Coordinates of C-alpha atoms in Angstrom, one line a residue:
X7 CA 0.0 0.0 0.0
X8 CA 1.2 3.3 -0.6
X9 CA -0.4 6.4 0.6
X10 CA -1.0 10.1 -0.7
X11 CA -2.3 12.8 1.6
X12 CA -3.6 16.1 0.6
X13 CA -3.6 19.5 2.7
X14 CA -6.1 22.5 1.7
X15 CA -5.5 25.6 3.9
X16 CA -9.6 26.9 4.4
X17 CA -8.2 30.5 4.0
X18 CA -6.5 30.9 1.0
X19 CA -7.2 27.7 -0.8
X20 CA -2.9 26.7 -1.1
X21 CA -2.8 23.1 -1.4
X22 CA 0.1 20.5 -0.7
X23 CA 0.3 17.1 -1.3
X24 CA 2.6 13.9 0.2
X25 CA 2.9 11.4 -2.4
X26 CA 4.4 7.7 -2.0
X27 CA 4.0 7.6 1.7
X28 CA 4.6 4.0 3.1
X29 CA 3.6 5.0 7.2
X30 CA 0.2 5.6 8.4
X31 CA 1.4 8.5 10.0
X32 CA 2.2 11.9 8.5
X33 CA 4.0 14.9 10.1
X34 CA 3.7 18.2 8.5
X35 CA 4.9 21.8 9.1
X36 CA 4.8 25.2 8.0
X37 CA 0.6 25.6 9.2
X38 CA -0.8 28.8 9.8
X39 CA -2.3 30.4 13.3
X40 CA -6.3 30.2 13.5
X41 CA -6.9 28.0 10.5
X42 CA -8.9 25.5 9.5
X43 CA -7.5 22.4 7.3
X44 CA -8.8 19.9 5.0
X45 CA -7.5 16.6 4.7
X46 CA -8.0 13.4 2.4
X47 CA -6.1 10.3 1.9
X48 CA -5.7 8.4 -0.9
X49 CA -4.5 4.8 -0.7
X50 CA -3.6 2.7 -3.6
X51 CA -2.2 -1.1 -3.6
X52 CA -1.0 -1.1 -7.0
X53 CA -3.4 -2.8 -8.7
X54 CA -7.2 -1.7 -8.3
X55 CA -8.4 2.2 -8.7
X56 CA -7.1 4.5 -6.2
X57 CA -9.5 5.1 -3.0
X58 CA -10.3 8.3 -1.6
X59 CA -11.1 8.9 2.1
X60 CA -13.4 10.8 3.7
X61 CA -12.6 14.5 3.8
X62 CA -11.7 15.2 7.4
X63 CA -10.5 18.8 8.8
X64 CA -8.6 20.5 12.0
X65 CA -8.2 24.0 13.2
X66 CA -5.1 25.2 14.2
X67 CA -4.4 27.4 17.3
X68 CA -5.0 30.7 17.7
X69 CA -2.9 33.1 16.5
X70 CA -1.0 34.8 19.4
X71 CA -1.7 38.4 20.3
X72 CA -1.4 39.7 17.1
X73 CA -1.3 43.6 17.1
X74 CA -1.0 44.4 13.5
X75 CA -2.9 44.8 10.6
X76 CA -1.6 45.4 7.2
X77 CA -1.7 44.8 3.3
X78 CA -0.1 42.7 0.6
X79 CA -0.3 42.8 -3.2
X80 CA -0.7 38.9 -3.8
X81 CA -1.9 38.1 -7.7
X82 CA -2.3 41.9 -8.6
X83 CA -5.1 41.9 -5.7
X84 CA -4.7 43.6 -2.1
X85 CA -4.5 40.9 0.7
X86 CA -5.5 41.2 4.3
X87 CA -2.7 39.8 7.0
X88 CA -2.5 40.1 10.9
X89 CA 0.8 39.6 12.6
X90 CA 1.9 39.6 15.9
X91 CA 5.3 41.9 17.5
X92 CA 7.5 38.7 16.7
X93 CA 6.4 38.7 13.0
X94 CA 4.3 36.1 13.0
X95 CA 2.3 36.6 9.9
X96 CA -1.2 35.6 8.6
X97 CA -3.3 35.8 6.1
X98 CA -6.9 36.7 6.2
X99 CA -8.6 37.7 3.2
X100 CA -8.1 35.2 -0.2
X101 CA -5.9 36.2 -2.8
X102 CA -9.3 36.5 -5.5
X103 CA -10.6 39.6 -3.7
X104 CA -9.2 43.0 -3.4
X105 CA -9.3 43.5 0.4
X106 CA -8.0 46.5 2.4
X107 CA -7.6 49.1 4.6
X108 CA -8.0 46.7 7.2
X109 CA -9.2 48.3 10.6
X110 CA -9.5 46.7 14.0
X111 CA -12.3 47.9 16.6
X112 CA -11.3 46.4 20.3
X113 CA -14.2 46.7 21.8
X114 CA -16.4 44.0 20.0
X115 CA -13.6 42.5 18.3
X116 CA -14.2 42.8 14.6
X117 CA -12.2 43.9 11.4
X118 CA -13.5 46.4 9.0
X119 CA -12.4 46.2 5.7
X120 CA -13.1 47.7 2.3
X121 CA -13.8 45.3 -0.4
X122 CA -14.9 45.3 -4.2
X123 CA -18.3 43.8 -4.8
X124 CA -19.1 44.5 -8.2
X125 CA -18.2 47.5 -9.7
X126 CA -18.7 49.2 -6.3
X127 CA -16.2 49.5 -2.9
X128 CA -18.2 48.4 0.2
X129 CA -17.5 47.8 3.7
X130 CA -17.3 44.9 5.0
X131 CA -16.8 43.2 8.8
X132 CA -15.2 40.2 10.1
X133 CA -13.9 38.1 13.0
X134 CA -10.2 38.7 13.8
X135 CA -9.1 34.8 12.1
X136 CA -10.9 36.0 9.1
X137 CA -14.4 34.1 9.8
X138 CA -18.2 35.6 10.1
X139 CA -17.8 37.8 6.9
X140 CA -20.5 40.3 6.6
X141 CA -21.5 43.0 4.2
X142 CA -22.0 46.8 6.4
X143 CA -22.7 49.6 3.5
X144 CA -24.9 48.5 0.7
X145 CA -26.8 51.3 -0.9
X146 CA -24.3 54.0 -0.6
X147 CA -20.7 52.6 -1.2
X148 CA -17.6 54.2 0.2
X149 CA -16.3 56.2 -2.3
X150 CA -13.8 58.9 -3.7
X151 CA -11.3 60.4 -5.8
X152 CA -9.1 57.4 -5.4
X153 CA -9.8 54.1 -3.4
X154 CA -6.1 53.4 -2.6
X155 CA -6.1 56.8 -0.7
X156 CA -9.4 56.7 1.0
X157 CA -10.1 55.8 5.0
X158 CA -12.9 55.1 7.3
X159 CA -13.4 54.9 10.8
X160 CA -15.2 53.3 14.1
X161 CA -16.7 54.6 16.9
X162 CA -15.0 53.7 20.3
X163 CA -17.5 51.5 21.5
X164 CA -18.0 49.8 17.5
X165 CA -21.0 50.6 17.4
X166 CA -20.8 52.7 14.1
X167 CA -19.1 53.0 11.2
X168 CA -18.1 56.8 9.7
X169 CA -17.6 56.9 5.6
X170 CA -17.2 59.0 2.5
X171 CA -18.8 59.1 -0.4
X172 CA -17.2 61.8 -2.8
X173 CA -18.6 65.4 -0.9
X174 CA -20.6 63.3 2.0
X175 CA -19.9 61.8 5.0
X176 CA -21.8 59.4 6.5
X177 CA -22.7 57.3 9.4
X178 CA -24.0 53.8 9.5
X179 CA -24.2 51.0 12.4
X180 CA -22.2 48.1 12.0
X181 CA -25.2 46.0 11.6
X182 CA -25.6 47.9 8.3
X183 CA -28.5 50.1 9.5
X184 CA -29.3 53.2 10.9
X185 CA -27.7 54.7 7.6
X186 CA -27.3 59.2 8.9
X187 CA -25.3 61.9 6.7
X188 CA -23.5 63.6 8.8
X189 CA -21.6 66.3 6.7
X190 CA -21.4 67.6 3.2
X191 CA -18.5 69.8 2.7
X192 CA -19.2 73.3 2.0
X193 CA -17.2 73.6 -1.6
X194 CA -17.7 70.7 -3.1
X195 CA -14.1 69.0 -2.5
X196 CA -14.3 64.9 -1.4
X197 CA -14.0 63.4 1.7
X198 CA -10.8 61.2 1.3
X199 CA -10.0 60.7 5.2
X200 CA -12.1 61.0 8.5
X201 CA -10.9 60.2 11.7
X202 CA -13.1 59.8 15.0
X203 CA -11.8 60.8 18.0
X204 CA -12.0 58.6 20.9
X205 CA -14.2 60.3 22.9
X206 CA -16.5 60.4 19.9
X207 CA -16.8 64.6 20.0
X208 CA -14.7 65.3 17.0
X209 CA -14.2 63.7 13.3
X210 CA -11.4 64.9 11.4
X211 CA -11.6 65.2 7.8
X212 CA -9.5 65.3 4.9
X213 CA -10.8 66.6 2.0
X214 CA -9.2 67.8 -1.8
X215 CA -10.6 68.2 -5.1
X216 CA -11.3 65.3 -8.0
X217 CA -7.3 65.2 -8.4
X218 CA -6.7 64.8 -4.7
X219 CA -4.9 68.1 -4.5
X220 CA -6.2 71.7 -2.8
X221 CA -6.1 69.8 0.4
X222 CA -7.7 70.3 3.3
X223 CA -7.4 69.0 7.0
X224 CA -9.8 70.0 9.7
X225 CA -12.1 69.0 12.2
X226 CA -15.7 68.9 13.2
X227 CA -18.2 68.1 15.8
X228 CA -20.5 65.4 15.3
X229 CA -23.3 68.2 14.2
X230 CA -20.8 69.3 11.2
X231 CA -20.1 72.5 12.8
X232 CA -16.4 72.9 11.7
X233 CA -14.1 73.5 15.1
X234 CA -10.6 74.7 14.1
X235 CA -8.5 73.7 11.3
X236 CA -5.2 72.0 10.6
X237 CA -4.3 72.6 7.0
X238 CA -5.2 74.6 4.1
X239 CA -3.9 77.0 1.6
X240 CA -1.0 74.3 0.3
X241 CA 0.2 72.6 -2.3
X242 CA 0.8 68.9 -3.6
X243 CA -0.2 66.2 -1.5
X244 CA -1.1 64.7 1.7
X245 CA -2.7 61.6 3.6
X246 CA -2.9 59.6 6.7
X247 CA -4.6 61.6 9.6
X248 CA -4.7 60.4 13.3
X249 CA -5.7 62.3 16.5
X250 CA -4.5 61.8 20.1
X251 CA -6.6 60.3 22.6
X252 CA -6.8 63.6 24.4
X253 CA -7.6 65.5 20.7
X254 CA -4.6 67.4 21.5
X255 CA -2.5 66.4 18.4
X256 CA -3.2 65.9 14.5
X257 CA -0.7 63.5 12.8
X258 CA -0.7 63.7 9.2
X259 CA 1.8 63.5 6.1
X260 CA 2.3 66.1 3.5
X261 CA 4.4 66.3 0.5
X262 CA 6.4 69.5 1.3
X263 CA 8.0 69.8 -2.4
X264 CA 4.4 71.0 -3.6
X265 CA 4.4 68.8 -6.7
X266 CA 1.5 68.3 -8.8
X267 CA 0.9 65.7 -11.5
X268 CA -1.7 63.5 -13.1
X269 CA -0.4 60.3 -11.4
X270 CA -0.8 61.8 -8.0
X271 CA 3.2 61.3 -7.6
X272 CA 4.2 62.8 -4.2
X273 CA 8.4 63.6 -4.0
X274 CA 9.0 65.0 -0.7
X275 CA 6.0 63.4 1.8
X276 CA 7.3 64.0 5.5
X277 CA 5.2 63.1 8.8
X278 CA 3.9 66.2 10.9
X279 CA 2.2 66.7 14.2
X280 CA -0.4 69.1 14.5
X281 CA -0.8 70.9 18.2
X282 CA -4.6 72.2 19.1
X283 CA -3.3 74.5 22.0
X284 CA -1.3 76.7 20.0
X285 CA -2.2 75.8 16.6
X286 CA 0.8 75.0 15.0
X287 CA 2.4 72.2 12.7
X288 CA 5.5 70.6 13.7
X289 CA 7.9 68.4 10.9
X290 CA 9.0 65.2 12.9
X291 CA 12.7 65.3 12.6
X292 CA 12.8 61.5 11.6
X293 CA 15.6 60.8 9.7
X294 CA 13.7 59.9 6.3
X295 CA 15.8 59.6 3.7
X296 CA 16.0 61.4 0.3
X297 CA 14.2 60.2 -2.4
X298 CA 11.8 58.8 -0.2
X299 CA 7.8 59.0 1.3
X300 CA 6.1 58.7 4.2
X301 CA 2.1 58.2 3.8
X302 CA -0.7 56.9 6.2
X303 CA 1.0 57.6 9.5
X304 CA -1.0 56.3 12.7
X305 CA -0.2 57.2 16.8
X306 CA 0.4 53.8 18.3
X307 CA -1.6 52.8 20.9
X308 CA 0.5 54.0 23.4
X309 CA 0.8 57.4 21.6
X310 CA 5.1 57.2 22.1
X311 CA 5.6 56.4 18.5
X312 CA 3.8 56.6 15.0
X313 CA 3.6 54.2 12.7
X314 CA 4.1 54.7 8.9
X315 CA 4.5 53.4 5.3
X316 CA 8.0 54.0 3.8
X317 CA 8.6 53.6 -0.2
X318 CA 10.6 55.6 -3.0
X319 CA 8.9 58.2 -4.8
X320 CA 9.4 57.1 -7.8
X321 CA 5.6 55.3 -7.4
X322 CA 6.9 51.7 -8.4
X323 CA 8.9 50.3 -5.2
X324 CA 7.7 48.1 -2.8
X325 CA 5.9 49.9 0.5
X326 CA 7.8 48.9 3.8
X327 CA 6.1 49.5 7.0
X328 CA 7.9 51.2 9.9
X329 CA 7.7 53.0 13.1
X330 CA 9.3 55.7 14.7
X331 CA 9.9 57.1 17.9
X332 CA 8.5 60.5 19.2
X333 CA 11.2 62.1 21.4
X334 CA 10.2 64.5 24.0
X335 CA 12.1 67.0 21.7
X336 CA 10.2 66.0 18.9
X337 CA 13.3 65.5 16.9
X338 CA 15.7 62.4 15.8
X339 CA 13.6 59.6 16.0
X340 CA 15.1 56.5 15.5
X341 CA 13.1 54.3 12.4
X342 CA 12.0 50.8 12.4
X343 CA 11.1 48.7 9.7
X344 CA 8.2 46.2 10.9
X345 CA 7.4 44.8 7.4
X346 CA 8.4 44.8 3.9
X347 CA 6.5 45.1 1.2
X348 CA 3.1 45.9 2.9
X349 CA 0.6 49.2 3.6
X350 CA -2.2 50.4 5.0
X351 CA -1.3 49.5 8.7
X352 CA -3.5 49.2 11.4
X353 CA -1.8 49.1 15.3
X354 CA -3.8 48.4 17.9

């Protein structure tokens, strides 16, 4: 008798298979955290048809801790993957789906996620191993000038869901109903970013025109009464937004070189901390080299460092996902890397 056994990982379909075993017993490595396996043995005495088993399956354990959430470009598609601080990696989304801008709510312990259904982008939620998919915004998608630059947010509690769609924003609870607009910008610009604070008093917003430039960053209540703002007036590009849990600070990135094209190429993107009690923007003196971009930058949850996406701007190099330190000075932060060839993190 000679046996073959065949492996299917539940999450992303990868099979392997053990041919010419003579032992009844079969050791294998290399399985994933929090995933569920298929198995099937076939058995075959040289002589008759080959016979098929049964299809049997096991879950492994759970993944341990994991901390981060981040993208990765598998078969031209964005992937979802969860890792944990020793880089223990994976995956949660399959490889036939664009997934991203994966966001983690504590409180009830789900992953939003934007998704493409159809010819539309939609939120979707799910269980931290990637189980108990389901569909959030349905009639009015999440939408903008650009879908790799666009951002969501929860509510503390995850209760509700904040979104954009183009000049709108809107507010929706993560059942999928209870559908509010909350704000429709003054001058027509979309809503690319919105951020809700933790206390859930303030949302900020970044907003720019069809090409994603005449930027805007400011903040309102939960009326749409606009409170102060953060940026304005400027040229070239900007994204990632993130405010303190006291709503003291603004993080954001900005392209100082003020560059302008039709591929929405940023040259000089630096990281900058906006300060409420005195209004004023601060670089973060972090060491970046030249040549090079941060984008979507995030306080950690202990607010003593922020966490970034690193790349070339010369808008064809692999992303790389780092952190940095925020000195009391402000200045000389020592960078990172936490993952190559990923975006979009989430820290929590």
């Amino acid at each position: 008798m000679t046996y073959t056994v065949t492996v299917k990982n539940g999450t992303t379909d990868e099979t392997k298979t053990y041919a010419n075993l003579k032992e009844t017993k079969l050791n294998i490595s290399g399985l994933s955290f929090s995933t569920k396996y298929y198995w099937q043995v076939t058995v075959d005495d040289g002589i008759n048809k080959p016979i098929n088993s049964v299809t049997n399956s096991f879950t492994t354990l759970a993944f341990p801790n994991p901390r981060y959430l981040y993208v990765k470009k598998v078969k031209n598609n964005n992937v979802i993957y969860t890792a944990d601080e020793a880089g223990n990696e994976l995956q949660l989304s399959s490889a036939e789906v664009n997934s991203y801008r994966p966001r983690k709510n504590l409180s009830i312990n789900r992953i939003a996620y934007i998704s493409s259904d159809g010819s539309l982008n939609q939120i979707f939620t799910m269980n931290p191993d990637g189980t108990d998919v389901k569909k959030i915004t349905n009639f009015i998608p999440i939408a903008g000038f650009n879908m790799e630059y666009v951002n969501y947010c929860w509510s503390t509690n995850g209760r509700q869901i904040i979104y954009p769609n183009f000049d709108r924003l809107y507010r929706i609870d993560s059942d999928g109903s209870g559908l509010v607009q909350l704000f429709k910008t003054p001058n027509g610009k979309f809503i690319s970013e919105c951020e809700w604070s933790q206390d859930g008093a303030q949302i900020v917003l970044k907003v720019n025109d069809m090409s994603g430039y005449g930027v805007e960053i400011y903040v309102i209540n939960t009326a749409g009464d606009v409170l102060y703002q953060v940026l304005s007036g400027v040229t070239g590009g900007a994204s990632g937004i993130s405010i303190s849990v006291d709503n003291s600070k603004i993080a954001y990135t900005r392209d100082i070189s003020g560059f302008e094209n039709s591929t929405y190429r940023r040259l000089d993107s630096r990281i900058f901390i906006y300060t409420v009690v005195d209004n004023t923007s601060t670089e973060l003196a972090s060491q970046k080299p030249n040549g090079f971009n941060d984008f979507d930058v995030k306080f950690s949850p202990n607010e003593a460092e922020l966490i970034y996406v690193n790349t070339s701007n010369d808008g064809l190099s692999a992303n790389t996902i780092q952190k940095v330190t925020i000195s009391s000075s402000n200045s000389n932060g020592s960078r990172t890397t936490l993952f190559q060839n990923a975006s979009m993190p989430d820290w929590r």
